[in-house]
C-alpha cells in the first residue's frame, strides 16, 4: 500500500489551517506533527544558528538526526536570525499570517522576542497561541527549565515505575513530552472548533508537570482519596491480578485478566480449573492480596508450554495476552505490518528514510505524511514568497544573513 501523491491526498480535517511552529525539542514539535497529520500546513521556524536543538541529538544516520526526523514529518522549515530587528519583524509578520502559533519557550520569552501574545491577538483577534512550558505559567518554578525526566520524577510517575521502591525507573521514551504534545494538539483543535463558532482566537497552554500529573490516573487518585502512597509493582498491574508478565517454557508473556469470567477461563486453559475456586483466589481483591503465591502457581502451569502457544490459546479465549517484543520483532509482526504504519520516503538530499506515520485514521484512511522532515531552511524561499515578499526582498534578507535557505538538490518522495 502506498501514500497518495501530494497533489491527490485526501483532505484532512485541518486542511487550510496555517500553523507557525516556534517550538523545539519534543513537546511542541510532537504537537505540530500531529497537526500536520490532520492536514494543517505547519511552518517550522528555526534559529539560523543551528536550528532545532534536536538536529544535533543522536541517534544519527550519517549526519542526520533520527531524533529530529521522528517528530518533524510534514513540516516546512525557514531559518531566521531571531536576534536581529529584521528577523523579529519577520517573525511577527509570519505569526500574523498564521491561524495558530505554537511555542515552548519559558513563560515570558515570547514577549522578549517581539511576539507579545496580547499584542499579537490585539492585531489579529482570531489568532490562536498555544504554549508548552516545563512547570506552568505561575509558581516558583515557572522560569525553571523543564525536561521530560524531571517531570516524570516530580509528578510521581517514576515512583510507581520499576521493580520496587528501591529501583525506580524512567519510562523508556520521553512520554511526558509526547503527552504534553498530544494535549497541546487537542487544545489547538478545540480552540479551532471554538473559533469556527464564535470567531475569536484564544490562548491554549499546558506544561510538562501538568501533563504528567494529569495521567497519574488512579494512582494519584488513590493518594488523594485514601492517603495511601503507591509503590512500584514491577511488571504486575498495580491493582489487578493476575495481570502482568509471566514466565513460560521459553519466553515471558503478558497475560491480563480483568474479569471473573476470564479468570475461570484462564484456569481451565492452564489445566487446573479448581484453582479458580480456591479460597485465597476466588475474587479479584483476594487475587491481588495474594499475588505472590498466585504468580508462582501460574508460572508452574505455564512452564508446560511455549509462550507463543499460550498467547494463541489465550487470545482465542478472548483473554488479553501478548509477547514482549524488541523493535525488530515489532516491525516484523504481521499485525504491525497490516497497519501499514511505516512509510518509505526520500529526503530532499535523496537519502532514504523509513518513517512512522501518525496514529490516526479519518474515515477509514490513515493520515498521510505530507512531506519528509525538512532540512534546516529547506523552505525559506517558498515561505517568504507566500508572505508576498519580492525576489529582491528575499535576496536582500539572504544576503544580510537575516534568513538562510538550504541548498536542496532533489525532490522528496513518499511511498
Short mmCIF file of C-alpha atoms in Angstrom, two decimals:
data_model
loop_
_atom_site.label_atom_id
_atom_site.label_comp_id
_atom_site.label_asym_id
_atom_site.label_seq_id
_atom_site.Cartn_x
_atom_site.Cartn_y
_atom_site.Cartn_z
CA UNK A 1 0.00 0.00 0.00
CA UNK A 2 1.35 3.46 -0.84
CA UNK A 3 0.54 7.00 0.13
CA UNK A 4 -1.48 9.16 -2.23
CA UNK A 5 0.68 11.60 -4.16
CA UNK A 6 0.97 15.01 -2.54
CA UNK A 7 -1.42 16.60 -5.04
CA UNK A 8 -4.08 13.90 -4.66
CA UNK A 9 -4.14 13.20 -0.95
CA UNK A 10 -7.42 13.10 0.90
CA UNK A 11 -8.29 16.42 2.54
CA UNK A 12 -7.60 16.37 6.25
CA UNK A 13 -9.93 17.99 8.78
CA UNK A 14 -7.37 20.79 9.37
CA UNK A 15 -6.73 21.44 5.67
CA UNK A 16 -6.22 25.16 5.12
CA UNK A 17 -5.10 25.86 8.70
CA UNK A 18 -1.71 27.56 8.87
CA UNK A 19 0.46 26.82 11.90
CA UNK A 20 3.62 28.70 12.80
CA UNK A 21 5.78 26.36 14.85
CA UNK A 22 8.30 28.19 17.02
CA UNK A 23 8.87 25.17 19.24
CA UNK A 24 11.90 22.91 19.52
CA UNK A 25 12.96 19.64 21.11
CA UNK A 26 9.94 17.37 21.54
CA UNK A 27 6.68 18.50 23.18
CA UNK A 28 5.88 21.30 20.73
CA UNK A 29 7.19 19.52 17.63
CA UNK A 30 5.20 16.41 18.57
CA UNK A 31 2.05 18.54 18.76
CA UNK A 32 2.66 20.12 15.38
CA UNK A 33 3.47 16.75 13.80
CA UNK A 34 0.00 15.59 14.86
CA UNK A 35 -1.50 18.76 13.36
CA UNK A 36 0.21 18.23 10.03
CA UNK A 37 -1.05 14.62 10.03
CA UNK A 38 -4.54 16.14 10.07
CA UNK A 39 -3.86 18.43 7.14
CA UNK A 40 -2.57 21.62 8.74
CA UNK A 41 0.19 23.50 6.94
CA UNK A 42 2.98 23.71 9.51
CA UNK A 43 5.89 26.10 9.03
CA UNK A 44 8.73 25.35 11.42
CA UNK A 45 10.70 28.49 12.28
CA UNK A 46 14.24 27.69 13.39
CA UNK A 47 17.18 29.75 14.52
CA UNK A 48 19.69 30.41 11.79
CA UNK A 49 22.31 29.26 14.32
CA UNK A 50 21.87 25.50 14.02
CA UNK A 51 18.10 25.19 14.09
CA UNK A 52 16.11 22.96 16.41
CA UNK A 53 18.42 21.59 19.12
CA UNK A 54 17.37 18.03 18.28
CA UNK A 55 19.13 18.31 14.92
CA UNK A 56 22.31 17.65 16.92
CA UNK A 57 20.87 14.83 19.08
CA UNK A 58 21.54 11.12 18.48
CA UNK A 59 20.77 8.60 17.20
CA UNK A 60 22.27 9.54 13.84
CA UNK A 61 22.18 8.07 10.37
CA UNK A 62 25.28 9.58 8.81
CA UNK A 63 24.85 13.26 9.76
CA UNK A 64 21.05 13.13 10.00
CA UNK A 65 19.44 13.16 13.45
CA UNK A 66 16.80 10.46 13.65
CA UNK A 67 15.55 12.10 16.85
CA UNK A 68 14.66 15.16 14.77
CA UNK A 69 13.20 13.06 11.97
CA UNK A 70 10.88 11.19 14.32
CA UNK A 71 8.78 14.26 15.20
CA UNK A 72 9.10 16.68 12.28
CA UNK A 73 7.31 14.92 9.45
CA UNK A 74 5.17 17.00 7.14
CA UNK A 75 6.63 20.42 8.01
CA UNK A 76 8.33 23.22 6.13
CA UNK A 77 11.42 24.89 7.58
CA UNK A 78 12.50 28.52 7.47
CA UNK A 79 15.73 29.59 9.19
CA UNK A 80 15.68 33.09 10.72
CA UNK A 81 18.02 35.22 12.83
CA UNK A 82 15.81 35.57 15.92
CA UNK A 83 18.07 38.20 17.46
CA UNK A 84 18.12 40.85 14.73
CA UNK A 85 15.44 43.55 14.46
CA UNK A 86 14.77 42.47 10.88
CA UNK A 87 14.43 38.85 11.92
CA UNK A 88 11.99 39.71 14.70
CA UNK A 89 9.94 41.84 12.32
CA UNK A 90 9.79 38.85 10.00
CA UNK A 91 8.70 36.57 12.87
CA UNK A 92 5.86 38.96 13.68
CA UNK A 93 4.77 39.00 10.07
CA UNK A 94 4.81 35.21 9.94
CA UNK A 95 2.81 34.99 13.16
CA UNK A 96 0.11 37.35 11.90
CA UNK A 97 -0.16 35.35 8.68
CA UNK A 98 -0.90 32.16 10.65
CA UNK A 99 -4.01 30.73 12.26
CA UNK A 100 -2.04 29.16 15.12
CA UNK A 101 1.29 29.94 16.76
CA UNK A 102 2.92 27.17 18.81
CA UNK A 103 5.81 27.85 21.20
CA UNK A 104 7.54 26.14 24.10
CA UNK A 105 9.82 28.85 25.48
CA UNK A 106 9.81 29.72 29.16
CA UNK A 107 6.83 31.91 30.09
CA UNK A 108 7.52 35.49 29.00
CA UNK A 109 10.28 34.70 26.48
CA UNK A 110 7.94 35.14 23.53
CA UNK A 111 7.38 38.74 24.63
CA UNK A 112 11.12 39.43 24.66
CA UNK A 113 11.29 38.20 21.06
CA UNK A 114 8.87 40.90 19.95
CA UNK A 115 5.95 38.50 19.86
CA UNK A 116 3.91 39.62 22.84
CA UNK A 117 0.85 37.32 22.79
CA UNK A 118 -1.52 40.10 23.88
CA UNK A 119 -0.27 42.41 21.11
CA UNK A 120 -0.47 39.65 18.50
CA UNK A 121 -4.05 38.84 19.44
CA UNK A 122 -4.96 42.54 19.53
CA UNK A 123 -3.66 42.81 15.97
CA UNK A 124 -5.37 39.56 14.94
CA UNK A 125 -8.19 38.56 17.34
CA UNK A 126 -8.77 35.24 15.63
CA UNK A 127 -5.17 34.09 16.25
CA UNK A 128 -4.69 31.02 18.47
CA UNK A 129 -1.48 30.90 20.53
CA UNK A 130 -0.50 27.57 22.09
CA UNK A 131 2.24 27.35 24.69
CA UNK A 132 4.03 24.44 26.40
CA UNK A 133 6.30 25.11 29.38
CA UNK A 134 8.11 22.99 31.92
CA UNK A 135 6.19 23.85 35.08
CA UNK A 136 3.38 26.23 34.08
CA UNK A 137 3.00 29.99 33.91
CA UNK A 138 2.76 30.59 37.68
CA UNK A 139 4.57 29.44 40.79
CA UNK A 140 8.20 29.41 41.99
CA UNK A 141 9.35 27.12 39.16
CA UNK A 142 7.64 28.97 36.30
CA UNK A 143 11.01 30.19 34.97
CA UNK A 144 12.88 26.93 35.58
CA UNK A 145 13.94 24.71 32.70
CA UNK A 146 11.71 21.67 32.47
CA UNK A 147 12.66 18.37 30.86
CA UNK A 148 10.80 15.12 30.41
CA UNK A 149 12.59 13.06 33.05
CA UNK A 150 12.36 15.89 35.57
CA UNK A 151 8.59 15.89 35.04
CA UNK A 152 8.48 12.08 35.29
CA UNK A 153 10.22 12.28 38.65
CA UNK A 154 8.42 15.28 40.08
CA UNK A 155 4.95 14.08 39.05
CA UNK A 156 5.23 10.78 40.92
CA UNK A 157 5.24 8.65 37.77
CA UNK A 158 8.76 7.36 38.40
CA UNK A 159 7.76 6.44 41.95
CA UNK A 160 5.34 3.83 40.58
CA UNK A 161 7.59 2.61 37.74
CA UNK A 162 10.25 0.00 38.42
CA UNK A 163 10.96 -3.26 40.18
CA UNK A 164 10.32 -1.94 43.70
CA UNK A 165 10.69 1.16 45.87
CA UNK A 166 14.49 0.83 45.76
CA UNK A 167 14.61 0.58 41.97
CA UNK A 168 12.53 3.29 40.32
CA UNK A 169 12.87 3.88 36.58
CA UNK A 170 12.05 6.45 33.96
CA UNK A 171 9.77 5.29 31.18
CA UNK A 172 11.87 4.23 28.16
CA UNK A 173 10.68 7.05 25.88
CA UNK A 174 10.13 10.75 26.70
CA UNK A 175 6.49 10.04 27.42
CA UNK A 176 5.70 13.34 29.17
CA UNK A 177 6.99 15.41 26.26
CA UNK A 178 4.77 13.42 23.94
CA UNK A 179 1.72 13.53 26.21
CA UNK A 180 2.14 17.29 26.57
CA UNK A 181 2.30 17.45 22.78
CA UNK A 182 -0.91 15.46 22.48
CA UNK A 183 -2.67 17.73 24.97
CA UNK A 184 -1.41 20.78 23.09
CA UNK A 185 -2.69 19.45 19.77
CA UNK A 186 -6.02 18.62 21.43
CA UNK A 187 -6.25 22.14 22.87
CA UNK A 188 -5.47 23.67 19.48
CA UNK A 189 -8.12 21.55 17.77
CA UNK A 190 -10.64 22.60 20.44
CA UNK A 191 -9.67 26.26 20.01
CA UNK A 192 -10.12 25.98 16.24
CA UNK A 193 -13.56 24.46 16.77
CA UNK A 194 -14.42 27.27 19.17
CA UNK A 195 -13.17 29.88 16.72
CA UNK A 196 -15.33 28.39 13.99
CA UNK A 197 -18.42 29.02 16.15
CA UNK A 198 -17.65 32.42 17.72
CA UNK A 199 -14.87 33.85 15.56
CA UNK A 200 -12.36 34.60 18.30
CA UNK A 201 -9.00 33.01 18.92
CA UNK A 202 -7.72 32.08 22.34
CA UNK A 203 -4.59 31.18 24.28
CA UNK A 204 -4.02 27.47 24.95
CA UNK A 205 -1.34 26.33 27.36
CA UNK A 206 -0.09 23.32 29.26
CA UNK A 207 3.15 22.23 30.90
CA UNK A 208 5.13 19.05 31.29
CA UNK A 209 4.28 18.95 35.00
CA UNK A 210 0.54 19.44 34.46
CA UNK A 211 0.52 16.84 31.68
CA UNK A 212 2.39 14.32 33.82
CA UNK A 213 0.08 14.86 36.79
CA UNK A 214 -2.98 14.50 34.57
CA UNK A 215 -2.00 10.95 33.58
CA UNK A 216 -1.39 9.80 37.14
CA UNK A 217 -4.86 8.28 36.83
CA UNK A 218 -5.96 6.06 39.71
CA UNK A 219 -2.52 6.21 41.31
CA UNK A 220 -2.82 9.92 42.02
CA UNK A 221 -6.48 9.50 42.95
CA UNK A 222 -5.54 6.71 45.36
CA UNK A 223 -3.38 9.10 47.35
CA UNK A 224 -5.87 11.98 47.19
CA UNK A 225 -8.75 9.85 48.43
CA UNK A 226 -7.09 7.42 50.84
CA UNK A 227 -3.69 8.90 51.72
CA UNK A 228 -2.05 5.68 50.55
CA UNK A 229 1.25 6.24 48.74
CA UNK A 230 1.55 3.84 45.76
CA UNK A 231 4.79 1.96 45.16
CA UNK A 232 6.23 0.22 42.09
CA UNK A 233 4.86 -3.23 41.33
CA UNK A 234 7.38 -4.26 38.70
CA UNK A 235 5.64 -5.80 35.71
CA UNK A 236 2.49 -6.53 37.68
CA UNK A 237 -0.58 -4.37 37.29
CA UNK A 238 -0.80 -2.27 40.47
CA UNK A 239 -4.39 -3.23 41.34
CA UNK A 240 -5.44 -6.23 39.20
CA UNK A 241 -4.29 -9.85 39.36
CA UNK A 242 -3.28 -11.95 37.53
CA UNK A 243 -2.18 -9.17 35.22
CA UNK A 244 1.46 -8.82 34.23
CA UNK A 245 4.48 -10.69 32.89
CA UNK A 246 4.77 -14.46 33.42
CA UNK A 247 7.48 -16.98 32.60
CA UNK A 248 6.66 -19.87 30.24
CA UNK A 249 8.80 -22.75 28.99
CA UNK A 250 10.74 -20.38 26.73
CA UNK A 251 9.79 -16.70 26.77
CA UNK A 252 7.98 -14.32 29.12
CA UNK A 253 4.48 -13.33 28.08
CA UNK A 254 1.94 -10.76 29.20
CA UNK A 255 -1.38 -12.09 30.46
CA UNK A 256 -4.12 -9.70 31.60
CA UNK A 257 -7.16 -10.97 33.48
CA UNK A 258 -9.72 -8.27 34.09
CA UNK A 259 -12.92 -10.18 34.76
CA UNK A 260 -14.08 -13.19 36.77
CA UNK A 261 -15.02 -14.99 33.55
CA UNK A 262 -11.51 -14.52 32.18
CA UNK A 263 -10.06 -15.85 35.45
CA UNK A 264 -12.11 -19.03 35.21
CA UNK A 265 -11.22 -19.48 31.53
CA UNK A 266 -7.53 -18.98 32.31
CA UNK A 267 -7.55 -21.73 34.92
CA UNK A 268 -9.32 -24.10 32.53
CA UNK A 269 -6.81 -23.43 29.75
CA UNK A 270 -3.92 -23.97 32.16
CA UNK A 271 -5.35 -27.37 33.08
CA UNK A 272 -6.25 -26.51 36.67
CA UNK A 273 -9.91 -25.38 36.75
CA UNK A 274 -10.10 -25.93 40.52
CA UNK A 275 -7.60 -23.12 41.03
CA UNK A 276 -10.31 -20.60 40.17
CA UNK A 277 -12.33 -21.53 43.28
CA UNK A 278 -9.56 -21.84 45.83
CA UNK A 279 -10.50 -19.56 48.76
CA UNK A 280 -7.50 -17.25 48.51
CA UNK A 281 -8.02 -16.66 44.75
CA UNK A 282 -11.80 -16.64 44.43
CA UNK A 283 -12.23 -12.87 43.90
CA UNK A 284 -10.19 -10.16 42.21
CA UNK A 285 -9.44 -8.50 45.52
CA UNK A 286 -8.19 -11.75 47.03
CA UNK A 287 -6.05 -12.47 43.98
CA UNK A 288 -4.36 -9.08 44.30
CA UNK A 289 -3.77 -9.59 48.05
CA UNK A 290 -2.23 -12.99 47.33
CA UNK A 291 -0.48 -12.05 44.11
CA UNK A 292 2.93 -13.51 45.00
CA UNK A 293 1.92 -17.12 45.58
CA UNK A 294 -0.63 -16.93 42.77
CA UNK A 295 2.00 -15.85 40.25
CA UNK A 296 4.21 -18.77 41.29
CA UNK A 297 1.31 -21.19 40.81
CA UNK A 298 0.55 -19.78 37.38
CA UNK A 299 4.16 -19.92 36.24
CA UNK A 300 4.37 -23.59 37.29
CA UNK A 301 1.43 -24.27 34.98
CA UNK A 302 2.74 -22.04 32.18
CA UNK A 303 6.07 -23.89 32.21
CA UNK A 304 4.32 -26.76 30.47
CA UNK A 305 4.12 -24.88 27.16
CA UNK A 306 5.84 -22.40 24.89
CA UNK A 307 4.95 -18.74 25.17
CA UNK A 308 3.68 -18.36 21.59
CA UNK A 309 1.32 -21.32 22.06
CA UNK A 310 -0.06 -19.90 25.30
CA UNK A 311 -0.61 -16.50 23.70
CA UNK A 312 -2.51 -18.11 20.82
CA UNK A 313 -4.74 -20.10 23.20
CA UNK A 314 -5.43 -17.12 25.46
CA UNK A 315 -6.30 -14.88 22.53
CA UNK A 316 -8.68 -17.49 21.14
CA UNK A 317 -10.41 -17.47 24.54
CA UNK A 318 -10.61 -13.63 24.48
CA UNK A 319 -8.09 -13.29 27.31
CA UNK A 320 -5.74 -10.38 26.53
CA UNK A 321 -2.21 -11.72 26.06
CA UNK A 322 0.91 -10.97 24.08
CA UNK A 323 4.69 -11.25 23.80
CA UNK A 324 7.33 -8.70 24.79
CA UNK A 325 8.99 -7.59 21.56
CA UNK A 326 12.21 -5.83 20.77
CA UNK A 327 11.84 -3.31 17.95
CA UNK A 328 13.00 -5.73 15.25
CA UNK A 329 10.22 -8.09 16.31
CA UNK A 330 7.77 -5.19 16.45
CA UNK A 331 8.26 -4.27 12.82
CA UNK A 332 8.32 -7.92 11.71
CA UNK A 333 4.96 -8.61 13.36
CA UNK A 334 2.11 -9.42 10.97
CA UNK A 335 -0.36 -7.19 12.80
CA UNK A 336 2.01 -4.22 12.79
CA UNK A 337 2.71 -4.74 9.10
CA UNK A 338 -1.01 -4.91 8.30
CA UNK A 339 -1.42 -1.42 9.79
CA UNK A 340 0.99 -0.09 7.14
CA UNK A 341 2.50 2.40 9.57
CA UNK A 342 5.96 2.57 8.01
CA UNK A 343 6.21 4.87 5.02
CA UNK A 344 9.28 4.76 2.81
CA UNK A 345 10.38 8.24 1.88
CA UNK A 346 13.36 10.11 0.50
CA UNK A 347 14.68 13.29 1.96
CA UNK A 348 15.37 16.11 -0.44
CA UNK A 349 19.04 15.17 -0.46
CA UNK A 350 18.00 11.80 -1.86
CA UNK A 351 18.67 9.70 1.25
CA UNK A 352 16.15 7.01 2.13
CA UNK A 353 14.03 7.39 5.25
CA UNK A 354 11.59 4.77 6.58
CA UNK A 355 9.28 6.84 8.77
CA UNK A 356 6.38 6.04 11.08
CA UNK A 357 3.15 7.75 10.05
CA UNK A 358 0.81 9.30 12.59
CA UNK A 359 -1.54 7.05 14.59
CA UNK A 360 -4.90 8.40 13.35
CA UNK A 361 -7.24 7.38 10.55
CA UNK A 362 -10.02 9.60 9.17
CA UNK A 363 -13.00 7.92 7.52
CA UNK A 364 -11.05 4.67 7.47
CA UNK A 365 -7.97 6.13 5.80
CA UNK A 366 -4.71 6.57 7.68
CA UNK A 367 -3.39 10.11 7.80
CA UNK A 368 -0.73 10.84 5.22
CA UNK A 369 2.78 12.17 5.69
CA UNK A 370 2.71 15.41 3.73
CA UNK A 371 6.48 15.66 3.26
CA UNK A 372 9.68 14.34 4.84
CA UNK A 373 11.27 16.12 7.83
CA UNK A 374 12.88 19.24 6.38
CA UNK A 375 16.49 20.28 6.18
CA UNK A 376 17.25 23.49 8.06
CA UNK A 377 15.94 26.35 5.91
CA UNK A 378 14.73 23.97 3.23
CA UNK A 379 11.61 26.01 2.55
CA UNK A 380 12.84 29.51 3.37
CA UNK A 381 12.31 30.92 -0.12
CA UNK A 382 8.88 29.33 -0.51
CA UNK A 383 7.68 30.62 2.88
CA UNK A 384 8.86 34.16 2.08
CA UNK A 385 7.22 34.05 -1.33
CA UNK A 386 3.95 33.10 0.34
CA UNK A 387 4.34 36.20 2.53
CA UNK A 388 4.30 38.19 -0.73
CA UNK A 389 7.95 39.24 -0.46
CA UNK A 390 9.53 40.09 -3.79
CA UNK A 391 12.53 38.30 -5.24
CA UNK A 392 14.68 41.34 -4.43
CA UNK A 393 13.45 41.43 -0.83
CA UNK A 394 14.17 37.73 -0.37
CA UNK A 395 17.62 38.12 -1.92
CA UNK A 396 18.31 41.03 0.42
CA UNK A 397 17.33 39.04 3.53
CA UNK A 398 19.53 36.15 2.40
CA UNK A 399 22.48 38.41 1.64
CA UNK A 400 22.16 40.16 5.01
CA UNK A 401 22.08 36.86 6.89
CA UNK A 402 18.61 37.51 8.31
CA UNK A 403 17.38 34.23 6.82
CA UNK A 404 19.11 31.14 5.44
CA UNK A 405 17.99 28.87 2.63
CA UNK A 406 19.24 25.29 2.41
CA UNK A 407 20.81 24.08 -0.79
CA UNK A 408 18.42 21.28 -1.71
CA UNK A 409 19.05 19.31 -4.84
CA UNK A 410 16.29 16.76 -5.18
CA UNK A 411 12.58 16.44 -4.58
CA UNK A 412 11.24 14.30 -1.73
CA UNK A 413 9.00 11.30 -2.28
CA UNK A 414 6.65 9.18 -0.24
CA UNK A 415 5.77 5.55 -0.92
#
